[in-house]
Coordinates of C-alpha atoms in Angstrom, one line a residue:
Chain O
X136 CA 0.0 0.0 0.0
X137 CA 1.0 3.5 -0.6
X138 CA 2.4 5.1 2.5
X139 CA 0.7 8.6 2.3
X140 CA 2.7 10.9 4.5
X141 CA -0.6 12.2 5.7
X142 CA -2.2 9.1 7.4
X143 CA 1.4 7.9 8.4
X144 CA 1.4 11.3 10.4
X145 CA -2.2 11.5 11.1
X146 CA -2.3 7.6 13.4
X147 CA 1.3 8.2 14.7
X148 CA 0.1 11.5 16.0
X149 CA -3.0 11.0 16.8
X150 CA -2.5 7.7 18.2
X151 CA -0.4 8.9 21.0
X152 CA -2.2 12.1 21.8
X153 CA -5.2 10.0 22.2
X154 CA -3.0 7.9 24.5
X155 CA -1.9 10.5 26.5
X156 CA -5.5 12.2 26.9
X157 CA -6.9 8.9 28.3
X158 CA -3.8 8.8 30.9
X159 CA -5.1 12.4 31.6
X160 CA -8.4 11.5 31.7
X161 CA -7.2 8.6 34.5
X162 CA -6.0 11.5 36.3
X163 CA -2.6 10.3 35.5
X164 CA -1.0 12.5 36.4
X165 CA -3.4 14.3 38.6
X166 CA -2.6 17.7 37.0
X167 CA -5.1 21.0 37.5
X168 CA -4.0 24.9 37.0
X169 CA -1.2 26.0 34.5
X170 CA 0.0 22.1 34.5
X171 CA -2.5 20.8 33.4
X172 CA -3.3 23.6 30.7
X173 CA 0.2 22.1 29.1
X174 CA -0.4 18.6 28.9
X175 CA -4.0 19.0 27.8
X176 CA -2.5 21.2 25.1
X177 CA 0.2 19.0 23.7
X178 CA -2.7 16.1 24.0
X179 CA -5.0 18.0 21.6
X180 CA -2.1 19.3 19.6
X181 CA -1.2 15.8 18.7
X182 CA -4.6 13.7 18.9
X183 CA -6.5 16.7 16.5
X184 CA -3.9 17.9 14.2
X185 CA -3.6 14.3 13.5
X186 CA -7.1 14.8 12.7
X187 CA -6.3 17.7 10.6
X188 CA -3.7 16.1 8.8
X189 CA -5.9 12.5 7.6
X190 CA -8.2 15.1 5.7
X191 CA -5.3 16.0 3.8
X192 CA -5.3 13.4 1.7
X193 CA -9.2 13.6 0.8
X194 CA -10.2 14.6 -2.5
X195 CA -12.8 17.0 -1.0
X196 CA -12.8 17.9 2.5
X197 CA -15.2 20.1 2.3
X198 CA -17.2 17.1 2.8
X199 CA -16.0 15.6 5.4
X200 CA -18.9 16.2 7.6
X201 CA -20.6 13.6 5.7
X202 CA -18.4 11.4 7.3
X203 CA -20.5 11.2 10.2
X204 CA -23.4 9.4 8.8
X205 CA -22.9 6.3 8.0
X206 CA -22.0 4.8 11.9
X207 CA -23.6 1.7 11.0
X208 CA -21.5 0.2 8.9
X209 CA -18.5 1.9 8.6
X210 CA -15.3 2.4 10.8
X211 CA -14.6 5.3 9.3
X212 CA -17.6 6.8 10.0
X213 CA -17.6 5.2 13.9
X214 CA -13.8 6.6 13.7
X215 CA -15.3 10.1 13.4
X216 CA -17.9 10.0 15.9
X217 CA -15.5 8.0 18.7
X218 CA -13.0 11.1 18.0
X219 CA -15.3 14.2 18.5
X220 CA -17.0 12.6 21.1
X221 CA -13.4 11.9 23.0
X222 CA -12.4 15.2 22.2
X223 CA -15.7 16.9 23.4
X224 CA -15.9 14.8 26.7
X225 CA -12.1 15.2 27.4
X226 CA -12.1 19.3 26.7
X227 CA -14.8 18.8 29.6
X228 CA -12.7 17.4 31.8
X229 CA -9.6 19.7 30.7
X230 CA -11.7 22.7 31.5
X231 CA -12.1 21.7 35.1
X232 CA -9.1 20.7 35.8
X233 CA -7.5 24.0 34.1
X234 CA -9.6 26.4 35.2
X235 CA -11.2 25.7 38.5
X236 CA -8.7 22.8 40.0
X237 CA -11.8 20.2 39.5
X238 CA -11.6 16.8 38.7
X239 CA -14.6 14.7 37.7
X240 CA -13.3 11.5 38.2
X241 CA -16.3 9.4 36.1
X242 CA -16.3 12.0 33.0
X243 CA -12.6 11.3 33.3
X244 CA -13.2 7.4 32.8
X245 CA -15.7 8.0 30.4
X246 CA -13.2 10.2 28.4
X247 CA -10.3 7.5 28.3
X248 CA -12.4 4.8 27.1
X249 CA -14.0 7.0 24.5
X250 CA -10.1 7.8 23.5
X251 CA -9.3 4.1 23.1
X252 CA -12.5 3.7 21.2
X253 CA -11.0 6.2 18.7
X254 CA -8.1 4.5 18.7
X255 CA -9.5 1.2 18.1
X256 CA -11.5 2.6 15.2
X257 CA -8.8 3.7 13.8
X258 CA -7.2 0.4 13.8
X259 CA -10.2 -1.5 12.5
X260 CA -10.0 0.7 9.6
X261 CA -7.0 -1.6 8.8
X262 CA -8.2 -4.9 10.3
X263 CA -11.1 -5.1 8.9
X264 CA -9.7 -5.2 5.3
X265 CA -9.8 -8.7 3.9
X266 CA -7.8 -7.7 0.5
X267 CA -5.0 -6.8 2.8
X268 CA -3.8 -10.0 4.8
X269 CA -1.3 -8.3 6.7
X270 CA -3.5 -5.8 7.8
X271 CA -6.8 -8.4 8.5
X272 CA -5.9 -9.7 11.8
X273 CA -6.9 -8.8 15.7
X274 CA -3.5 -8.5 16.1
X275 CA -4.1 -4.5 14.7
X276 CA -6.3 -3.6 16.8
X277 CA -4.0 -4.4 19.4
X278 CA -0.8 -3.1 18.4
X279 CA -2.7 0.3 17.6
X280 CA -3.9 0.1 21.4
X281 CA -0.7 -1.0 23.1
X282 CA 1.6 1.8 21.2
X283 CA -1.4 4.4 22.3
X284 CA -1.1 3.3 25.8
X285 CA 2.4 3.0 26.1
X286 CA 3.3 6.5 24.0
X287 CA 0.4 7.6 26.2
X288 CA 2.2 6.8 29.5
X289 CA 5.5 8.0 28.1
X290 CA 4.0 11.3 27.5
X291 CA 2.6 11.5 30.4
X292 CA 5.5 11.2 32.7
X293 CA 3.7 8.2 33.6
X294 CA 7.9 5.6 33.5
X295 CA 6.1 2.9 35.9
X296 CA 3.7 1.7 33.5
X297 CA 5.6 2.7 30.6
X298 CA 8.4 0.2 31.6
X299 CA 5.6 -2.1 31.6
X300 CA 3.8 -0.9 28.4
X301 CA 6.5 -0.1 26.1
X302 CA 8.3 -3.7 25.9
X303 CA 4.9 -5.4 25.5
X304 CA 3.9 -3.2 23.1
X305 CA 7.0 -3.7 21.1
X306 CA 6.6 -7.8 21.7
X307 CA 3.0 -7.1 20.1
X308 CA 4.9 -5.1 17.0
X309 CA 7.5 -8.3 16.5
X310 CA 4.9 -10.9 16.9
X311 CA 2.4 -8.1 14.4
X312 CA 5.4 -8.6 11.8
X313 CA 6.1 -12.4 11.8
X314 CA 2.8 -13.1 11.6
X315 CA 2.3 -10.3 8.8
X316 CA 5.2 -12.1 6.4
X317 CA 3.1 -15.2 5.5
X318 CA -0.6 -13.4 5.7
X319 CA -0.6 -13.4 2.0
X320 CA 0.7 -16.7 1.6
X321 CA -1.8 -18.0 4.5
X322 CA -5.3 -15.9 3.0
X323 CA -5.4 -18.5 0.1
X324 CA -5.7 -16.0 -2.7
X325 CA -3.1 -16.2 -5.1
X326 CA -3.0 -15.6 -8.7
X327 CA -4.6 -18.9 -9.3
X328 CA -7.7 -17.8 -7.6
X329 CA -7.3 -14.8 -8.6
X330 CA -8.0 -15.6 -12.5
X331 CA -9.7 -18.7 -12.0
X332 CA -7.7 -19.5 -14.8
X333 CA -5.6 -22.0 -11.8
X334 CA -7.0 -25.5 -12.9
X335 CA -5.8 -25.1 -16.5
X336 CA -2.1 -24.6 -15.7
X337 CA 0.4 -22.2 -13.6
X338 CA -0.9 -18.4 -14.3
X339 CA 1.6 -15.8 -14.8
X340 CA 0.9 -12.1 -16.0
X341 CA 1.8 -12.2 -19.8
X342 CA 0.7 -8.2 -20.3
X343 CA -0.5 -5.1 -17.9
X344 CA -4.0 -3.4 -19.2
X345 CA -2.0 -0.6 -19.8
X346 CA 1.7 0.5 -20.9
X347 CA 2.2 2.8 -18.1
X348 CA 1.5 2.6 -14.5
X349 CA -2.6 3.7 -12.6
X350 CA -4.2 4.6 -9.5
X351 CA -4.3 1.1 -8.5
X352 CA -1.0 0.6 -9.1
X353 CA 0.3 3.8 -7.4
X354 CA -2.1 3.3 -4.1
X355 CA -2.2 -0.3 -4.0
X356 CA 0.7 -2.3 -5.8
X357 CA 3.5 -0.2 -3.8
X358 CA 7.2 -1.5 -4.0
X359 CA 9.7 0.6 -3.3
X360 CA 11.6 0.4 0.2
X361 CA 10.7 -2.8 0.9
X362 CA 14.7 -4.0 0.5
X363 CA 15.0 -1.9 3.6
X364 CA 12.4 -3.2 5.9
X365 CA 14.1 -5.6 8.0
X366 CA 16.8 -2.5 8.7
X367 CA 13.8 -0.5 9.2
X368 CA 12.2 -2.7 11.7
X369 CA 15.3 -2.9 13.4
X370 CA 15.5 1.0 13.8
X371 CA 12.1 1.0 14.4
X372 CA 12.4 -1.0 17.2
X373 CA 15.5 0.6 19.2
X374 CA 13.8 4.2 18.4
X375 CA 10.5 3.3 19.2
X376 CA 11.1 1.0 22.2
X377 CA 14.6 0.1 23.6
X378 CA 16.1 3.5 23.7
X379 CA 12.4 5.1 25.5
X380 CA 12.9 2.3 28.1
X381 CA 16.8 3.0 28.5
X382 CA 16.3 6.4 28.8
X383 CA 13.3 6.1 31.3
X384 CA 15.8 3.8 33.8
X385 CA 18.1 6.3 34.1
X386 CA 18.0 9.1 36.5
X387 CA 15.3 11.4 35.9
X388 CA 15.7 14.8 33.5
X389 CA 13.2 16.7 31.4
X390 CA 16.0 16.5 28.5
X391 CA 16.1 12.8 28.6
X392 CA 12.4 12.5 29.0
X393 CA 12.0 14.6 26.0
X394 CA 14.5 12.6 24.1
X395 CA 12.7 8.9 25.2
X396 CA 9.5 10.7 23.8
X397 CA 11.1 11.8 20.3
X398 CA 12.8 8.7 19.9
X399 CA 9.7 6.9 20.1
X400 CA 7.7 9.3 17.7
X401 CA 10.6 8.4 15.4
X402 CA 9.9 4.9 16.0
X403 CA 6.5 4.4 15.6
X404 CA 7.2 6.6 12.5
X405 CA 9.2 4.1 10.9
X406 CA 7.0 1.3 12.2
X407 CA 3.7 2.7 10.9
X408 CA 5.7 3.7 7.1
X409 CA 6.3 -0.1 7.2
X410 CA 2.5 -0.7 8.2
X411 CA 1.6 0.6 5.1
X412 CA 5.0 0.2 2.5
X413 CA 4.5 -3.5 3.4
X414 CA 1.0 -3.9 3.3
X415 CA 0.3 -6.2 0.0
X416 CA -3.5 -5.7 -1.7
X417 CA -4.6 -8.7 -3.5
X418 CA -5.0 -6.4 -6.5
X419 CA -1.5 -6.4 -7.2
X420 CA -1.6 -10.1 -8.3
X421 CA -3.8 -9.1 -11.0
X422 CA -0.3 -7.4 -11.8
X423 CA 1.5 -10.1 -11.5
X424 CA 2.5 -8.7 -8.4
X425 CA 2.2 -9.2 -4.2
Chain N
X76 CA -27.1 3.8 2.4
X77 CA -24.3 2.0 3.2
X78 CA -26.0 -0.9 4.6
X79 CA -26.4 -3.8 1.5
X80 CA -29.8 -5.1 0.8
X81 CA -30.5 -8.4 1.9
X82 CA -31.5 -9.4 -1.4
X83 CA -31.9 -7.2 -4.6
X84 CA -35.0 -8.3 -7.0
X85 CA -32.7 -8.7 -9.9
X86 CA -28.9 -9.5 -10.4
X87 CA -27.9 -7.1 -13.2
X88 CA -24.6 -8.1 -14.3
X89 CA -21.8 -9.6 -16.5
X90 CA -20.9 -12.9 -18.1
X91 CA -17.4 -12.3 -19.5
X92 CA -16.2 -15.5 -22.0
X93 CA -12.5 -16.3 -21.3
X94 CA -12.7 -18.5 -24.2
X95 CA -13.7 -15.9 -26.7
X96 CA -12.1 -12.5 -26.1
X97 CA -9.2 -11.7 -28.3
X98 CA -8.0 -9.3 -26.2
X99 CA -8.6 -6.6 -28.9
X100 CA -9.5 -3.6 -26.3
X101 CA -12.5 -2.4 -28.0
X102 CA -14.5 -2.6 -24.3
X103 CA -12.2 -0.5 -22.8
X104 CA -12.4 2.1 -25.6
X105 CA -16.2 2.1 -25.4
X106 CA -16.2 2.1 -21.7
X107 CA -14.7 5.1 -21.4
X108 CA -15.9 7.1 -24.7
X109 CA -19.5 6.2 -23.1
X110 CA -18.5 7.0 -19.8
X111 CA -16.7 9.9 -20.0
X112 CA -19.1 12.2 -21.4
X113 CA -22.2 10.7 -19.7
X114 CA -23.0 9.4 -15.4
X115 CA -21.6 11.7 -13.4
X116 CA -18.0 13.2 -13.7
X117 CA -15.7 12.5 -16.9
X118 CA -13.0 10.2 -17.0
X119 CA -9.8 12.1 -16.8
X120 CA -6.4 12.0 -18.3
X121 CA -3.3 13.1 -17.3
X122 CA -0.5 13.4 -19.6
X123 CA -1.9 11.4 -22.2
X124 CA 0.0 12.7 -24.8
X125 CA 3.5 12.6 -23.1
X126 CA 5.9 10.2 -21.7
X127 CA 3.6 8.6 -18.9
X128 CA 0.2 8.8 -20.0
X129 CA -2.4 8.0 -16.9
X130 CA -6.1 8.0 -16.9
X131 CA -9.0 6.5 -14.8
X132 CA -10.9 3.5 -16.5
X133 CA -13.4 1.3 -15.6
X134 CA -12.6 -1.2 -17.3
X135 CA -9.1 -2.6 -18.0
X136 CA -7.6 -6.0 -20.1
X137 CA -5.3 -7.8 -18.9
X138 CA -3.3 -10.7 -20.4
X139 CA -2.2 -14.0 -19.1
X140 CA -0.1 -16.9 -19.9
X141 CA -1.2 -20.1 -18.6
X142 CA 1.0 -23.2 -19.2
X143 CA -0.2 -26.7 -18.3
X144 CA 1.4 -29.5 -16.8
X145 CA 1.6 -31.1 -20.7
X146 CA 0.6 -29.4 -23.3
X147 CA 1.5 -25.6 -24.7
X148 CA 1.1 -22.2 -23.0
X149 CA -2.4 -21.0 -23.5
X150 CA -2.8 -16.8 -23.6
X151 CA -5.8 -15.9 -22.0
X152 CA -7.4 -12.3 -22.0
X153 CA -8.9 -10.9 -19.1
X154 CA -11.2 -7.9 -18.9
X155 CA -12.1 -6.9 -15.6
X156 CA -14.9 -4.5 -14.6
X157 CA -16.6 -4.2 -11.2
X158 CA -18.2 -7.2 -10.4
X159 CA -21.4 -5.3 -8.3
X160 CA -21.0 -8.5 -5.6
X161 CA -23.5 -9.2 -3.4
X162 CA -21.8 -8.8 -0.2
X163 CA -19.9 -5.5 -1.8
X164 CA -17.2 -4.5 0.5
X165 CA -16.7 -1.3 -0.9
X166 CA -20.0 -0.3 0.1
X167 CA -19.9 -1.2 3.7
X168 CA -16.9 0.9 4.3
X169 CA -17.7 3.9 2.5
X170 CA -18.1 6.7 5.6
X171 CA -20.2 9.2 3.4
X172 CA -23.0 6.9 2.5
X173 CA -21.5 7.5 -1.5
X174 CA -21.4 4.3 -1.9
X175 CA -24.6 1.8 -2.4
X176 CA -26.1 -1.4 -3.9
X177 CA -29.7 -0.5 -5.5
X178 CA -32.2 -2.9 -3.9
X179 CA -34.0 -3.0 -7.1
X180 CA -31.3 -4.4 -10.0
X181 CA -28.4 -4.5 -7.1
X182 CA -25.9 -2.6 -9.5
X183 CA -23.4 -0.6 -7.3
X184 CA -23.3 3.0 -7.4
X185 CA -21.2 6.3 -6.4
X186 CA -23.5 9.1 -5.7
X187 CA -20.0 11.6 -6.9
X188 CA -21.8 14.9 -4.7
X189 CA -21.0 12.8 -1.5
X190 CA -17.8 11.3 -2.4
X191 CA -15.1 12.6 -0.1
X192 CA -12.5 10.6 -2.4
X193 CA -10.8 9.0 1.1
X194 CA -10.7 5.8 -1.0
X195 CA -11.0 3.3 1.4
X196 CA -13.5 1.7 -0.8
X197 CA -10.6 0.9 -3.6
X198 CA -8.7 -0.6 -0.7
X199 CA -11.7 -2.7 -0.1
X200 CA -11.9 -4.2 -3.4
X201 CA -10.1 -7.3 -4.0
X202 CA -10.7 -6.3 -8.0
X203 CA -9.1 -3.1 -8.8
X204 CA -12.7 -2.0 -9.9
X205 CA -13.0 1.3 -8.5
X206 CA -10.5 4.2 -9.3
X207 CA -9.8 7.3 -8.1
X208 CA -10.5 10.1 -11.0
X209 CA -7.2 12.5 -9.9
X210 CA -9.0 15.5 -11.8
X211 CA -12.0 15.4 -9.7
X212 CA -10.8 13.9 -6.3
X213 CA -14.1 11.4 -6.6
X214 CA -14.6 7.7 -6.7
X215 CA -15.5 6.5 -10.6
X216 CA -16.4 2.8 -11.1
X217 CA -18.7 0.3 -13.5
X218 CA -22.4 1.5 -13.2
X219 CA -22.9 -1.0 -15.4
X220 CA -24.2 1.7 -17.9
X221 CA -27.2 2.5 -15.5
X222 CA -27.6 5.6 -18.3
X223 CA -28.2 3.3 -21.5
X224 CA -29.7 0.4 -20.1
X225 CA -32.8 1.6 -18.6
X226 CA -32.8 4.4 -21.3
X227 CA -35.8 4.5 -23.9
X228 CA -34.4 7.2 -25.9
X229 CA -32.1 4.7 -27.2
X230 CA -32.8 1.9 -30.0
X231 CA -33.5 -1.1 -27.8
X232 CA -30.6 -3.2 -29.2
X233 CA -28.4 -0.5 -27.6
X234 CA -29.8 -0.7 -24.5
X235 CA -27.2 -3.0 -22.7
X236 CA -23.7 -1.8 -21.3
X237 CA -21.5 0.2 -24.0
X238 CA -18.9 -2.7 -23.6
X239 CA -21.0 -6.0 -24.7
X240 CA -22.5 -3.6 -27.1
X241 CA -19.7 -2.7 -29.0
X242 CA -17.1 -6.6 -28.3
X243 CA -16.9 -7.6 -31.9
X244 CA -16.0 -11.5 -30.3
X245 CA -19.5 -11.7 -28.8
X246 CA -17.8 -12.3 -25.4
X247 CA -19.8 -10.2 -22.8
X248 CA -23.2 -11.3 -21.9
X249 CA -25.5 -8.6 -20.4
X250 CA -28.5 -10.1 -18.4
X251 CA -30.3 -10.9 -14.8
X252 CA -27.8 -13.2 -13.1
X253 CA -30.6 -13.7 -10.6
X254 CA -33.4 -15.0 -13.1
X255 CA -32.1 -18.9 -13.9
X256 CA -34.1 -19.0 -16.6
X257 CA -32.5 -15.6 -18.2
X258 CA -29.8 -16.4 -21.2
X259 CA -26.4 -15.3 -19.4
X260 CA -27.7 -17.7 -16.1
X261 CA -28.2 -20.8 -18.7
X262 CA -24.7 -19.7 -20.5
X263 CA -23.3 -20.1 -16.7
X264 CA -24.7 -23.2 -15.7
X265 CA -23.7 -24.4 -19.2
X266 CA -20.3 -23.5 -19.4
X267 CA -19.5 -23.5 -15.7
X268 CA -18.6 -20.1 -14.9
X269 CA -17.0 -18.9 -11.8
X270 CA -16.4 -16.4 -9.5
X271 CA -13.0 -14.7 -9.3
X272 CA -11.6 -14.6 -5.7
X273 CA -14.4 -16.9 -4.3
X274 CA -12.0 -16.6 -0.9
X275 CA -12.5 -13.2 -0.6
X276 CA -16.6 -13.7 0.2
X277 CA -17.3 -10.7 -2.0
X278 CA -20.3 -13.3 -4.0
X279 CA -20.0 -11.5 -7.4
X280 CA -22.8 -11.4 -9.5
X281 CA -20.7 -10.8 -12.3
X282 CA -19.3 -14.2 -13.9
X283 CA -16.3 -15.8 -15.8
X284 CA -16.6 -18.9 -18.5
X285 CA -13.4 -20.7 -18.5
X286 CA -11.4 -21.3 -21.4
X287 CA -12.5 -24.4 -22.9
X288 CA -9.8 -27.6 -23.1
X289 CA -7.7 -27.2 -25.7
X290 CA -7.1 -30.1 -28.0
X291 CA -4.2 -31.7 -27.2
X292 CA -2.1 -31.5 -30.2
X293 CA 1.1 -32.7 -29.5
X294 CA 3.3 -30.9 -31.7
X295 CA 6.8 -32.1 -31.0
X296 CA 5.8 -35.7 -31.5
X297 CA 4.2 -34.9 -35.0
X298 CA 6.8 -32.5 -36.2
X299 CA 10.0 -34.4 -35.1
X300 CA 10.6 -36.9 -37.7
X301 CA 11.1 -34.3 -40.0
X302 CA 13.5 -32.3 -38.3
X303 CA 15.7 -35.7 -37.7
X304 CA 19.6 -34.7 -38.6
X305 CA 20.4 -35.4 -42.6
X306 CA 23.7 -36.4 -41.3
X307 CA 25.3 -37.4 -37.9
X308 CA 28.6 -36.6 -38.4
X309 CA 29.1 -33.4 -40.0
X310 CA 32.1 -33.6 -43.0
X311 CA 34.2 -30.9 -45.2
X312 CA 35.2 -27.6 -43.5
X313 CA 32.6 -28.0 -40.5
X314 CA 33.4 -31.5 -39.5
X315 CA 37.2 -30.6 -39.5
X316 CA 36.8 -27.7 -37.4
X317 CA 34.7 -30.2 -35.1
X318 CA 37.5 -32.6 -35.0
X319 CA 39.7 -30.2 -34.0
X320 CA 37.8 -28.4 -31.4
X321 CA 37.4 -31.6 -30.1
X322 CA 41.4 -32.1 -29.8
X323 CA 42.1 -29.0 -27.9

């Protein structure tokens, strides 16, 4: 699949501010007054200009409010509602504890689990995809939620449970990829089923519709970088998880917190490029391709 | 609405013969002459007269070789349109509500005023069928010509997709895939078509007739004696030069 900067940026974003927002929401940490104002500013910052930046790659946004009325069957559509409602719930909540020291500890709740419900959304977005194998698993679902909670915790000054979260979130990622490198081979559809054409003989693409490349080529049948991926899974791992954790064990400093949390925005960066870089669509066997 | 009708009263779709297309295009040139200047926005281009042309199309050929356990490779051409499934997946995921079956023929539509172009429904299609148009930022696809085949300003011979009207081979069927009794459901059942990606639980309505066995001709045992060497060991300049190649 084509890795569109945009949604790369949009769930890595996103996915952590809504991770930190349902910390916040836990009243972890228990922040009110000018505090408070800052974390619940970076947590919008992140979780809505990810937002912002997924309707970049619409062909018309000036639509998007459409995108709210079809709940019942589509996860985008449940996506959207699950987000606003989070947000709307959460400002609550951010409002009291900003400007009159309040904490409401229930709307709190109810704003962390609306926040995971976004998340999870956005994951099944993915997962529910049966022309992309590596994508159609429950496994998505929760490695979108264990790199939320754990980014979340990082974020949130939060090193107890992101010493706990952040290596079992990354286990979830290695067992995610090992699993994802036979998906194709395991979803039974090949060329053969494919065409149809499988009983007569061994199928092989003999000519392309067209002499130069299409949309379903450039969005689905996406190559490039793939010679890279096992380096880029490594990197993605020590950015995204080792180095966070190493950093968290030593003695405490706003520069190395800061670092731990860059490093693991880089990581999950790289990780989620690879989520969609890849990601093979049955469509490219049409192509010849996987 | 994105939610599919249980059933649809007919089955409008395709019956595409394997055996009989030539691959000669003409489908895809019709598809998109028809389509382009009628159902909703045209069918852009980019570049087309330049080094990478690139355009949206509903329809596309594709070509395969198929070679047998015994026998010789077989080339088989492939068009491939959407196959308005029953259990459409593009539909399902479409946030807008853009995206529907029709309960009444069950062909699948874009309505292109509420497409937000986000494409998940291309992702959902195990096809290819749907395209982005990158002029207009919407979804285009097959409406299986919902403009000429329903439309009584047209002679009624022309009142079936643009495609099976105009494929000199006679290999796309038209017809109500629901009806058993209707002509492209007894050319199925006849000629054992199939669905493409039967995996996938998509249940096409749209269907493919398999190329039919070819005779088994087998040409190396027929042409052989013929091409038997005149002579097995080769005299004058040649067999010298073989002789003494063979000393060094």
């Amino acid at each position: 699949m084509h890795p569109a900067p945009s949604v790369i940026a949009f769930t890595t974003l996103s996915g952590i501010g809504f991770g930190l927002l349902a910390w916040l929401g836990l009243g972890l940490p228990p922040v009110t007054g000018g505090t408070a104002f800052a974390f619940f500013t970076i947590a919008y910052l992140l979780a809505a200009g990810g937002l912002v930046a997924s309707t970049f790659h619409l062909g018309h946004p000036e639509r998007a409010l459409l995108a709210f009325t079809q709940w019942r069957t589509s996860w985008l559509s449940r996506e959207a509602w699950a987000s606003v409602a989070a947000l709307l719930v959460m400002a609550v909540c951010g409002a009291g504890a900003v400007f009159f020291d309040t904490r409401i500890p229930a709307l709190g709740w109810i704003g962390s689990a609306l926040c995971m419900l976004t998340v999870w959304a956005t994951s099944m977005i993915y997962a529910q995809l049966a022309t992309v194998p590596r994508w159609n698993t429950p496994l998505t679902p929760v490695l979108f939620l264990s790199l939320a909670a754990a980014g979340g915790a990082l974020l949130a000054g939060q090193p107890d449970f992101a010493l706990v979260l952040l290596p079992l979130s990354g286990v979830v990622q290695v067992v995610w990829w090992v699993r994802g490198d036979r998906a194709l081979a395991d979803s039974r559809t090949d060329m053969a089923s494919a065409t149809g054409l499988g009983g007569t003989g061994r199928v092989r693409a003999f000519e392309p519709p067209h002499t130069s490349p299409n949309y379903l080529m450039r969005e689905m049948v996406f190559r490039i970088g793939r010679k890279h991926a096992l380096k880029l899974r490594a990197l993605a791992l020590l950015l995204g998880y080792v180095l966070p954790c190493l950093l968290l064990l030593i003695p405490f400093s706003h520069v190395f917190a800061a670092l731990a949390v860059g490093s693991h925005l880089g990581g999950v960066a790289a990780s989620r490029w690879l989520f969609f870089a890849e990601a093979e669509h049955v469509v490219g066997l049409y192509y010849g391709k996987s | 609405m994105t939610t599919l009708p249980e059933t649809t009263d007919r089955k409008l779709g395709l019956v595409i013969d394997l055996d009989t297309c030539v691959g000669c295009h003409a489908c895809v040139v019709a598809c998109k002459g028809w389509n382009t200047e009628a159902y909703g926005a045209p069918l852009s281009d980019q570049d087309p007269y330049g080094a990478e042309p690139s355009g949206t199309f509903l329809n596309r050929v594709h070509s395969y070789e198929v070679q047998p356990e015994d026998g010789a490779a077989q080339l088989v051409h492939f068009p491939k349109s959407c196959l308005h499934c029953e259990d459409a997946p593009c539909v399902t995921v479409c946030p807008t509500g853009a995206s529907y079956k029709r309960a009444e023929d069950g062909i699948v539509l874009v309505d292109e005023s509420a497409c937000i172009g986000c494409g998940l429904c291309a992702w959902a299609c195990p096809y290819g069928a749907r395209e982005m148009d990158a002029a207009e930022g919407v979804m285009k696809k097959c409406t299986l010509c919902v403009d000429r085949i329903y439309n009584e300003n047209l002679p009624e011979q022309d009142r079936v997709p643009a495609c099976v009207r105009t494929c000199p081979a006679g290999a796309r069927h038209f017809g109500d895939l629901g009806d058993p009794e209707s002509d492209v459901s007894r050319l199925v059942a006849a000629r054992g078509g199939m669905d493409l990606m039967p995996e996938q639980g998509t249940r096409p309505v749209n269907k493919y007739l398999p190329p039919r066995p070819r005779d088994k001709l087998d040409q190396m045992e027929q042409s052989a004696p013929r091409l038997d060497p005149v002579i097995e060991e080769p005299g004058g300049f040649l067999g010298w030069l073989d002789r003494a190649l063979e000393k060094l």
